């Protein structure tokens, strides 16, 4: 058991999940992400899935030491990657280029 890693990780995941719930229910995004996020609800779902994946990794990867069950920690990787992909899809594309970029 790695409680000194698990407890801060779970607290971080809970903050991430709270931000995701705020994005889903109220349409609220953290101030430093507001200018980039185009679809707030999708971004909130991405945060919620990523937080669940992080908690899944902590529970099945760190707290349970049975080798047969630790293979389930890989599913947490899939959830975390899915949440990150949802967050990236919800953001705006890069700025519009003006001109050709040639001098």
Tab-separated table of N, CA, C and O in Angstrom:
chain	number	residue	atom	x	y	z
A	1	UNK	N	0.832	-1.184	0.000
A	1	UNK	CA	0.000	0.000	0.000
A	1	UNK	C	0.875	1.245	0.000
A	1	UNK	O	1.786	1.368	0.780
A	2	UNK	N	0.558	2.120	-0.900
A	2	UNK	CA	1.282	3.377	-1.030
A	2	UNK	C	0.326	4.521	-0.699
A	2	UNK	O	-0.085	5.274	-1.580
A	3	UNK	N	-0.004	4.653	0.574
A	3	UNK	CA	-0.983	5.677	0.960
A	3	UNK	C	-0.454	7.090	0.755
A	3	UNK	O	-1.232	8.001	0.497
A	4	UNK	N	0.859	7.272	0.853
A	4	UNK	CA	1.419	8.607	0.666
A	4	UNK	C	1.315	9.056	-0.790
A	4	UNK	O	1.425	10.249	-1.083
A	5	UNK	N	1.102	8.148	-1.719
A	5	UNK	CA	0.845	8.498	-3.115
A	5	UNK	C	-0.656	8.486	-3.398
A	5	UNK	O	-1.157	9.328	-4.141
A	6	UNK	N	-1.363	7.550	-2.794
A	6	UNK	CA	-2.773	7.360	-3.090
A	6	UNK	C	-3.639	8.515	-2.590
A	6	UNK	O	-4.538	8.964	-3.305
A	7	UNK	N	-3.379	8.995	-1.387
A	7	UNK	CA	-4.236	10.042	-0.814
A	7	UNK	C	-4.157	11.352	-1.604
A	7	UNK	O	-5.194	11.905	-1.980
A	8	UNK	N	-2.964	11.884	-1.907
A	8	UNK	CA	-2.941	13.094	-2.747
A	8	UNK	C	-3.495	12.857	-4.150
A	8	UNK	O	-4.133	13.751	-4.722
A	9	UNK	N	-3.304	11.647	-4.694
A	9	UNK	CA	-3.855	11.347	-6.014
A	9	UNK	C	-5.365	11.343	-6.026
A	9	UNK	O	-5.992	11.856	-6.957
A	10	UNK	N	-5.972	10.777	-4.993
A	10	UNK	CA	-7.432	10.771	-4.893
A	10	UNK	C	-7.960	12.189	-4.680
A	10	UNK	O	-8.980	12.574	-5.256
A	11	UNK	N	-7.269	12.983	-3.875
A	11	UNK	CA	-7.698	14.376	-3.674
A	11	UNK	C	-7.626	15.164	-4.982
A	11	UNK	O	-8.521	15.954	-5.292
A	12	UNK	N	-6.577	14.940	-5.755
A	12	UNK	CA	-6.458	15.598	-7.053
A	12	UNK	C	-7.575	15.147	-7.993
A	12	UNK	O	-8.166	15.974	-8.698
A	13	UNK	N	-7.875	13.860	-7.992
A	13	UNK	CA	-8.951	13.345	-8.834
A	13	UNK	C	-10.306	13.909	-8.406
A	13	UNK	O	-11.151	14.193	-9.257
A	14	UNK	N	-10.524	14.081	-7.106
A	14	UNK	CA	-11.784	14.667	-6.634
A	14	UNK	C	-11.929	16.125	-7.063
A	14	UNK	O	-13.019	16.562	-7.445
A	15	UNK	N	-10.840	16.876	-7.022
A	15	UNK	CA	-10.892	18.267	-7.507
A	15	UNK	C	-11.165	18.301	-9.010
A	15	UNK	O	-11.927	19.144	-9.501
A	16	UNK	N	-10.542	17.390	-9.722
A	16	UNK	CA	-10.749	17.298	-11.166
A	16	UNK	C	-12.202	16.921	-11.475
A	16	UNK	O	-12.819	17.471	-12.396
A	17	UNK	N	-12.750	15.985	-10.691
A	17	UNK	CA	-14.142	15.577	-10.875
A	17	UNK	C	-15.100	16.715	-10.525
A	17	UNK	O	-16.112	16.904	-11.207
A	18	UNK	N	-14.794	17.482	-9.490
A	18	UNK	CA	-15.644	18.616	-9.122
A	18	UNK	C	-15.671	19.657	-10.239
A	18	UNK	O	-16.718	20.233	-10.549
A	19	UNK	N	-14.524	19.879	-10.861
A	19	UNK	CA	-14.473	20.803	-11.988
A	19	UNK	C	-15.276	20.259	-13.165
A	19	UNK	O	-15.935	21.015	-13.882
A	20	UNK	N	-15.224	18.937	-13.372
A	20	UNK	CA	-16.007	18.332	-14.443
A	20	UNK	C	-17.504	18.441	-14.198
A	20	UNK	O	-18.273	18.734	-15.113
A	21	UNK	N	-17.925	18.225	-12.961
A	21	UNK	CA	-19.349	18.349	-12.627
A	21	UNK	C	-19.805	19.796	-12.799
A	21	UNK	O	-20.901	20.053	-13.297
A	22	UNK	N	-18.953	20.755	-12.426
A	22	UNK	CA	-19.296	22.168	-12.623
A	22	UNK	C	-19.420	22.492	-14.111
A	22	UNK	O	-20.281	23.278	-14.508
A	23	UNK	N	-18.586	21.880	-14.937
A	23	UNK	CA	-18.677	22.105	-16.379
A	23	UNK	C	-19.934	21.501	-16.974
A	23	UNK	O	-20.556	22.086	-17.866
A	24	UNK	N	-20.323	20.337	-16.480
A	24	UNK	CA	-21.512	19.664	-17.019
A	24	UNK	C	-22.787	20.370	-16.571
A	24	UNK	O	-23.674	20.639	-17.372
A	25	UNK	N	-22.884	20.679	-15.290
A	25	UNK	CA	-24.148	21.211	-14.759
A	25	UNK	C	-24.303	22.712	-14.965
A	25	UNK	O	-25.394	23.184	-15.278
A	26	UNK	N	-23.240	23.472	-14.773
A	26	UNK	CA	-23.343	24.934	-14.825
A	26	UNK	C	-22.696	25.572	-16.042
A	26	UNK	O	-22.832	26.768	-16.258
A	27	UNK	N	-21.920	24.792	-16.794
A	27	UNK	CA	-21.214	25.378	-17.926
A	27	UNK	C	-20.016	26.207	-17.496
A	27	UNK	O	-19.607	27.123	-18.197
A	28	UNK	N	-19.438	25.882	-16.355
A	28	UNK	CA	-18.327	26.650	-15.797
A	28	UNK	C	-17.010	25.924	-16.070
A	28	UNK	O	-16.898	24.716	-15.900
A	29	UNK	N	-16.014	26.680	-16.500
A	29	UNK	CA	-14.677	26.150	-16.760
A	29	UNK	C	-13.692	27.006	-15.978
A	29	UNK	O	-13.938	28.186	-15.734
A	30	UNK	N	-12.595	26.400	-15.568
A	30	UNK	CA	-11.562	27.154	-14.850
A	30	UNK	C	-11.110	28.359	-15.668
A	30	UNK	O	-11.061	28.293	-16.901
A	31	UNK	N	-10.768	29.472	-15.010
A	31	UNK	CA	-10.464	30.703	-15.742
A	31	UNK	C	-9.336	30.571	-16.770
A	31	UNK	O	-9.400	31.196	-17.827
A	32	UNK	N	-8.325	29.779	-16.509
A	32	UNK	CA	-7.215	29.692	-17.461
A	32	UNK	C	-7.535	28.792	-18.654
A	32	UNK	O	-6.742	28.703	-19.572
A	33	UNK	N	-8.696	28.147	-18.658
A	33	UNK	CA	-9.111	27.332	-19.801
A	33	UNK	C	-10.272	27.941	-20.577
A	33	UNK	O	-10.668	27.399	-21.600
A	34	UNK	N	-10.813	29.042	-20.119
A	34	UNK	CA	-12.028	29.589	-20.724
A	34	UNK	C	-11.844	30.034	-22.161
A	34	UNK	O	-12.741	29.887	-22.975
A	35	UNK	N	-10.716	30.574	-22.502
A	35	UNK	CA	-10.546	31.095	-23.859
A	35	UNK	C	-10.348	29.987	-24.887
A	35	UNK	O	-10.541	30.194	-26.068
A	36	UNK	N	-9.995	28.772	-24.447
A	36	UNK	CA	-9.740	27.680	-25.384
A	36	UNK	C	-10.905	26.715	-25.532
A	36	UNK	O	-11.054	26.089	-26.564
A	37	UNK	N	-11.725	26.580	-24.503
A	37	UNK	CA	-12.777	25.556	-24.515
A	37	UNK	C	-13.973	26.077	-25.307
A	37	UNK	O	-14.508	27.149	-25.038
A	38	UNK	N	-14.376	25.285	-26.295
A	38	UNK	CA	-15.500	25.660	-27.144
A	38	UNK	C	-16.784	24.944	-26.720
A	38	UNK	O	-17.851	25.534	-26.700
A	39	UNK	N	-16.697	23.676	-26.383
A	39	UNK	CA	-17.844	22.888	-25.933
A	39	UNK	C	-17.634	22.518	-24.468
A	39	UNK	O	-16.937	21.556	-24.148
A	40	UNK	N	-18.257	23.287	-23.599
A	40	UNK	CA	-18.008	23.193	-22.164
A	40	UNK	C	-18.515	21.868	-21.587
A	40	UNK	O	-17.838	21.241	-20.770
A	41	UNK	N	-19.678	21.438	-21.997
A	41	UNK	CA	-20.235	20.199	-21.446
A	41	UNK	C	-19.356	18.982	-21.814
A	41	UNK	O	-19.119	18.123	-20.980
A	42	UNK	N	-18.883	18.931	-23.043
A	42	UNK	CA	-18.000	17.848	-23.453
A	42	UNK	C	-16.689	17.893	-22.671
A	42	UNK	O	-16.150	16.856	-22.275
A	43	UNK	N	-16.188	19.088	-22.417
A	43	UNK	CA	-14.973	19.248	-21.615
A	43	UNK	C	-15.205	18.746	-20.190
A	43	UNK	O	-14.360	18.080	-19.609
A	44	UNK	N	-16.376	19.043	-19.638
A	44	UNK	CA	-16.716	18.561	-18.303
A	44	UNK	C	-16.805	17.042	-18.250
A	44	UNK	O	-16.332	16.421	-17.293
A	45	UNK	N	-17.398	16.429	-19.279
A	45	UNK	CA	-17.453	14.970	-19.326
A	45	UNK	C	-16.052	14.378	-19.436
A	45	UNK	O	-15.757	13.342	-18.843
A	46	UNK	N	-15.187	15.034	-20.196
A	46	UNK	CA	-13.807	14.566	-20.298
A	46	UNK	C	-13.089	14.616	-18.961
A	46	UNK	O	-12.350	13.689	-18.602
A	47	UNK	N	-13.308	15.699	-18.224
A	47	UNK	CA	-12.700	15.802	-16.901
A	47	UNK	C	-13.235	14.730	-15.956
A	47	UNK	O	-12.474	14.144	-15.186
A	48	UNK	N	-14.520	14.472	-16.029
A	48	UNK	CA	-15.127	13.471	-15.152
A	48	UNK	C	-14.619	12.064	-15.482
A	48	UNK	O	-14.288	11.295	-14.571
A	49	UNK	N	-14.499	11.741	-16.754
A	49	UNK	CA	-13.999	10.420	-17.150
A	49	UNK	C	-12.530	10.276	-16.765
A	49	UNK	O	-12.101	9.225	-16.268
A	50	UNK	N	-11.740	11.341	-16.959
A	50	UNK	CA	-10.326	11.288	-16.590
A	50	UNK	C	-10.156	11.145	-15.075
A	50	UNK	O	-9.283	10.402	-14.611
A	51	UNK	N	-10.976	11.833	-14.303
A	51	UNK	CA	-10.896	11.708	-12.842
A	51	UNK	C	-11.273	10.302	-12.394
A	51	UNK	O	-10.630	9.735	-11.507
A	52	UNK	N	-12.289	9.721	-13.022
A	52	UNK	CA	-12.672	8.354	-12.691
A	52	UNK	C	-11.555	7.382	-13.065
A	52	UNK	O	-11.258	6.439	-12.327
A	53	UNK	N	-10.918	7.610	-14.205
A	53	UNK	CA	-9.800	6.766	-14.612
A	53	UNK	C	-8.621	6.870	-13.663
A	53	UNK	O	-7.957	5.867	-13.360
A	54	UNK	N	-8.357	8.074	-13.170
A	54	UNK	CA	-7.267	8.253	-12.207
A	54	UNK	C	-7.573	7.533	-10.898
A	54	UNK	O	-6.699	6.861	-10.338
A	55	UNK	N	-8.804	7.641	-10.425
A	55	UNK	CA	-9.188	6.910	-9.209
A	55	UNK	C	-9.114	5.403	-9.428
A	55	UNK	O	-8.673	4.666	-8.546
A	56	UNK	N	-9.518	4.955	-10.601
A	56	UNK	CA	-9.453	3.527	-10.928
A	56	UNK	C	-8.012	3.040	-10.876
A	56	UNK	O	-7.715	1.979	-10.345
A	57	UNK	N	-7.093	3.825	-11.441
A	57	UNK	CA	-5.678	3.458	-11.411
A	57	UNK	C	-5.144	3.396	-9.988
A	57	UNK	O	-4.366	2.507	-9.647
A	58	UNK	N	-5.547	4.337	-9.163
A	58	UNK	CA	-5.052	4.366	-7.789
A	58	UNK	C	-5.574	3.165	-7.006
A	58	UNK	O	-4.819	2.496	-6.300
A	59	UNK	N	-6.849	2.869	-7.140
A	59	UNK	CA	-7.421	1.762	-6.375
A	59	UNK	C	-6.853	0.427	-6.834
A	59	UNK	O	-6.383	-0.369	-6.021
A	60	UNK	N	-6.882	0.170	-8.131
A	60	UNK	CA	-6.463	-1.137	-8.609
A	60	UNK	C	-4.958	-1.247	-8.847
A	60	UNK	O	-4.429	-2.345	-8.954
A	61	UNK	N	-4.260	-0.144	-8.942
A	61	UNK	CA	-2.827	-0.195	-9.169
A	61	UNK	C	-1.995	-0.058	-7.922
A	61	UNK	O	-0.943	-0.688	-7.788
A	62	UNK	N	-2.455	0.746	-6.969
A	62	UNK	CA	-1.653	1.013	-5.778
A	62	UNK	C	-2.190	0.352	-4.517
A	62	UNK	O	-1.422	-0.171	-3.715
A	63	UNK	N	-3.490	0.370	-4.325
A	63	UNK	CA	-4.038	-0.072	-3.052
A	63	UNK	C	-4.295	-1.571	-2.987
A	63	UNK	O	-4.230	-2.154	-1.917
A	64	UNK	N	-4.598	-2.180	-4.106
A	64	UNK	CA	-4.836	-3.627	-4.109
A	64	UNK	C	-3.582	-4.289	-4.654
A	64	UNK	O	-3.150	-4.009	-5.764
A	65	UNK	N	-2.997	-5.176	-3.878
A	65	UNK	CA	-1.701	-5.738	-4.248
A	65	UNK	C	-1.783	-7.129	-4.867
A	65	UNK	O	-0.760	-7.729	-5.152
A	66	UNK	N	-2.966	-7.663	-5.090
A	66	UNK	CA	-3.103	-8.975	-5.708
A	66	UNK	C	-2.772	-8.863	-7.197
A	66	UNK	O	-3.263	-7.976	-7.892
A	67	UNK	N	-1.937	-9.756	-7.686
A	67	UNK	CA	-1.463	-9.664	-9.063
A	67	UNK	C	-2.581	-9.884	-10.082
A	67	UNK	O	-2.562	-9.304	-11.166
A	68	UNK	N	-3.575	-10.689	-9.756
A	68	UNK	CA	-4.680	-10.922	-10.671
A	68	UNK	C	-5.575	-9.709	-10.834
A	68	UNK	O	-6.119	-9.463	-11.905
A	69	UNK	N	-5.724	-8.938	-9.786
A	69	UNK	CA	-6.590	-7.763	-9.828
A	69	UNK	C	-5.846	-6.547	-10.379
A	69	UNK	O	-6.448	-5.665	-10.979
A	70	UNK	N	-4.543	-6.513	-10.240
A	70	UNK	CA	-3.787	-5.352	-10.710
A	70	UNK	C	-3.848	-5.189	-12.223
A	70	UNK	O	-3.585	-4.125	-12.747
A	71	UNK	N	-4.220	-6.239	-12.935
A	71	UNK	CA	-4.376	-6.112	-14.380
A	71	UNK	C	-5.539	-5.195	-14.734
A	71	UNK	O	-5.561	-4.619	-15.813
A	72	UNK	N	-6.475	-5.060	-13.819
A	72	UNK	CA	-7.603	-4.148	-14.034
A	72	UNK	C	-7.164	-2.688	-14.038
A	72	UNK	O	-7.900	-1.820	-14.487
A	73	UNK	N	-5.971	-2.410	-13.536
A	73	UNK	CA	-5.472	-1.029	-13.536
A	73	UNK	C	-5.275	-0.526	-14.955
A	73	UNK	O	-5.318	0.686	-15.199
A	74	UNK	N	-5.073	-1.420	-15.905
A	74	UNK	CA	-4.926	-0.999	-17.294
A	74	UNK	C	-6.195	-0.361	-17.836
A	74	UNK	O	-6.140	0.501	-18.706
A	75	UNK	N	-7.341	-0.778	-17.317
A	75	UNK	CA	-8.597	-0.152	-17.723
A	75	UNK	C	-8.634	1.313	-17.294
A	75	UNK	O	-9.226	2.152	-17.974
A	76	UNK	N	-7.982	1.628	-16.185
A	76	UNK	CA	-7.863	3.025	-15.761
A	76	UNK	C	-7.091	3.849	-16.769
A	76	UNK	O	-7.388	5.023	-16.992
A	77	UNK	N	-6.077	3.247	-17.401
A	77	UNK	CA	-5.336	3.946	-18.453
A	77	UNK	C	-6.241	4.277	-19.629
A	77	UNK	O	-6.161	5.361	-20.209
A	78	UNK	N	-7.110	3.335	-19.987
A	78	UNK	CA	-8.043	3.561	-21.089
A	78	UNK	C	-9.002	4.694	-20.747
A	78	UNK	O	-9.273	5.576	-21.578
A	79	UNK	N	-9.515	4.696	-19.525
A	79	UNK	CA	-10.424	5.771	-19.110
A	79	UNK	C	-9.726	7.123	-19.093
A	79	UNK	O	-10.290	8.128	-19.537
A	80	UNK	N	-8.505	7.152	-18.580
A	80	UNK	CA	-7.755	8.408	-18.530
A	80	UNK	C	-7.489	8.937	-19.937
A	80	UNK	O	-7.658	10.133	-20.202
A	81	UNK	N	-7.102	8.071	-20.843
A	81	UNK	CA	-6.848	8.489	-22.218
A	81	UNK	C	-8.130	8.943	-22.902
A	81	UNK	O	-8.129	9.936	-23.647
A	82	UNK	N	-9.239	8.269	-22.631
A	82	UNK	CA	-10.526	8.679	-23.198
A	82	UNK	C	-10.922	10.063	-22.702
A	82	UNK	O	-11.391	10.903	-23.481
A	83	UNK	N	-10.721	10.328	-21.416
A	83	UNK	CA	-11.035	11.648	-20.874
A	83	UNK	C	-10.168	12.738	-21.486
A	83	UNK	O	-10.655	13.823	-21.810
A	84	UNK	N	-8.896	12.451	-21.691
A	84	UNK	CA	-8.007	13.440	-22.304
A	84	UNK	C	-8.423	13.711	-23.744
A	84	UNK	O	-8.425	14.857	-24.199
A	85	UNK	N	-8.801	12.659	-24.472
A	85	UNK	CA	-9.250	12.843	-25.857
A	85	UNK	C	-10.522	13.685	-25.898
A	85	UNK	O	-10.654	14.582	-26.748
A	86	UNK	N	-11.455	13.447	-24.980
A	86	UNK	CA	-12.675	14.265	-24.928
A	86	UNK	C	-12.352	15.729	-24.645
A	86	UNK	O	-12.958	16.627	-25.237
A	87	UNK	N	-11.406	15.977	-23.760
A	87	UNK	CA	-11.041	17.360	-23.453
A	87	UNK	C	-10.375	18.036	-24.648
A	87	UNK	O	-10.609	19.218	-24.913
A	88	UNK	N	-9.549	17.317	-25.380
A	88	UNK	CA	-8.886	17.895	-26.550
A	88	UNK	C	-9.899	18.192	-27.652
A	88	UNK	O	-9.833	19.245	-28.298
A	89	UNK	N	-10.858	17.295	-27.864
A	89	UNK	CA	-11.868	17.498	-28.900
A	89	UNK	C	-12.740	18.712	-28.579
A	89	UNK	O	-13.184	19.420	-29.480
A	90	UNK	N	-12.961	18.985	-27.312
A	90	UNK	CA	-13.851	20.086	-26.928
A	90	UNK	C	-13.191	21.458	-27.051
A	90	UNK	O	-13.866	22.473	-26.958
A	91	UNK	N	-11.890	21.508	-27.266
A	91	UNK	CA	-11.201	22.789	-27.353
A	91	UNK	C	-11.214	23.317	-28.771
A	91	UNK	O	-11.371	22.582	-29.740
A	92	UNK	N	-11.020	24.620	-28.879
A	92	UNK	CA	-10.977	25.265	-30.180
A	92	UNK	C	-9.694	24.926	-30.894
A	92	UNK	O	-8.672	24.654	-30.284
A	93	UNK	N	-9.774	24.992	-32.197
A	93	UNK	CA	-8.572	24.787	-32.996
A	93	UNK	C	-7.668	26.013	-32.843
A	93	UNK	O	-8.070	27.036	-32.295
A	94	UNK	N	-6.462	25.915	-33.336
A	94	UNK	CA	-5.509	27.024	-33.249
A	94	UNK	C	-6.028	28.268	-33.931
A	94	UNK	O	-7.033	28.247	-34.647
A	95	UNK	N	-5.342	29.359	-33.749
A	95	UNK	CA	-5.766	30.630	-34.297
A	95	UNK	C	-5.821	30.626	-35.813
A	95	UNK	O	-5.205	29.808	-36.483
A	96	UNK	N	-6.544	31.576	-36.379
A	96	UNK	CA	-6.643	31.662	-37.826
A	96	UNK	C	-5.406	32.364	-38.347
A	96	UNK	O	-5.030	33.426	-37.878
A	97	UNK	N	-4.820	31.771	-39.345
A	97	UNK	CA	-3.627	32.350	-39.934
A	97	UNK	C	-4.013	33.404	-40.940
A	97	UNK	O	-4.948	33.236	-41.712
A	98	UNK	N	-3.289	34.459	-40.940
A	98	UNK	CA	-3.508	35.507	-41.921
A	98	UNK	C	-2.277	35.554	-42.824
A	98	UNK	O	-1.154	35.611	-42.337
A	99	UNK	N	-2.503	35.488	-44.071
A	99	UNK	CA	-1.381	35.487	-45.001
A	99	UNK	C	-0.816	34.097	-45.189
A	99	UNK	O	-1.312	33.114	-44.681
A	100	UNK	N	0.284	34.016	-45.933
A	100	UNK	CA	0.879	32.723	-46.234
A	100	UNK	C	2.037	32.397	-45.328
A	100	UNK	O	2.535	31.292	-45.353
A	101	UNK	N	2.507	33.335	-44.567
A	101	UNK	CA	3.635	33.099	-43.712
A	101	UNK	C	4.974	33.322	-44.409
A	101	UNK	O	6.032	33.165	-43.839
A	102	UNK	N	4.920	33.667	-45.682
A	102	UNK	CA	6.145	33.942	-46.447
A	102	UNK	C	6.487	35.427	-46.295
A	102	UNK	O	5.631	36.268	-46.264
A	103	UNK	N	7.778	35.739	-46.228
A	103	UNK	CA	8.157	37.156	-46.098
A	103	UNK	C	7.950	37.951	-47.351
A	103	UNK	O	7.847	37.518	-48.416
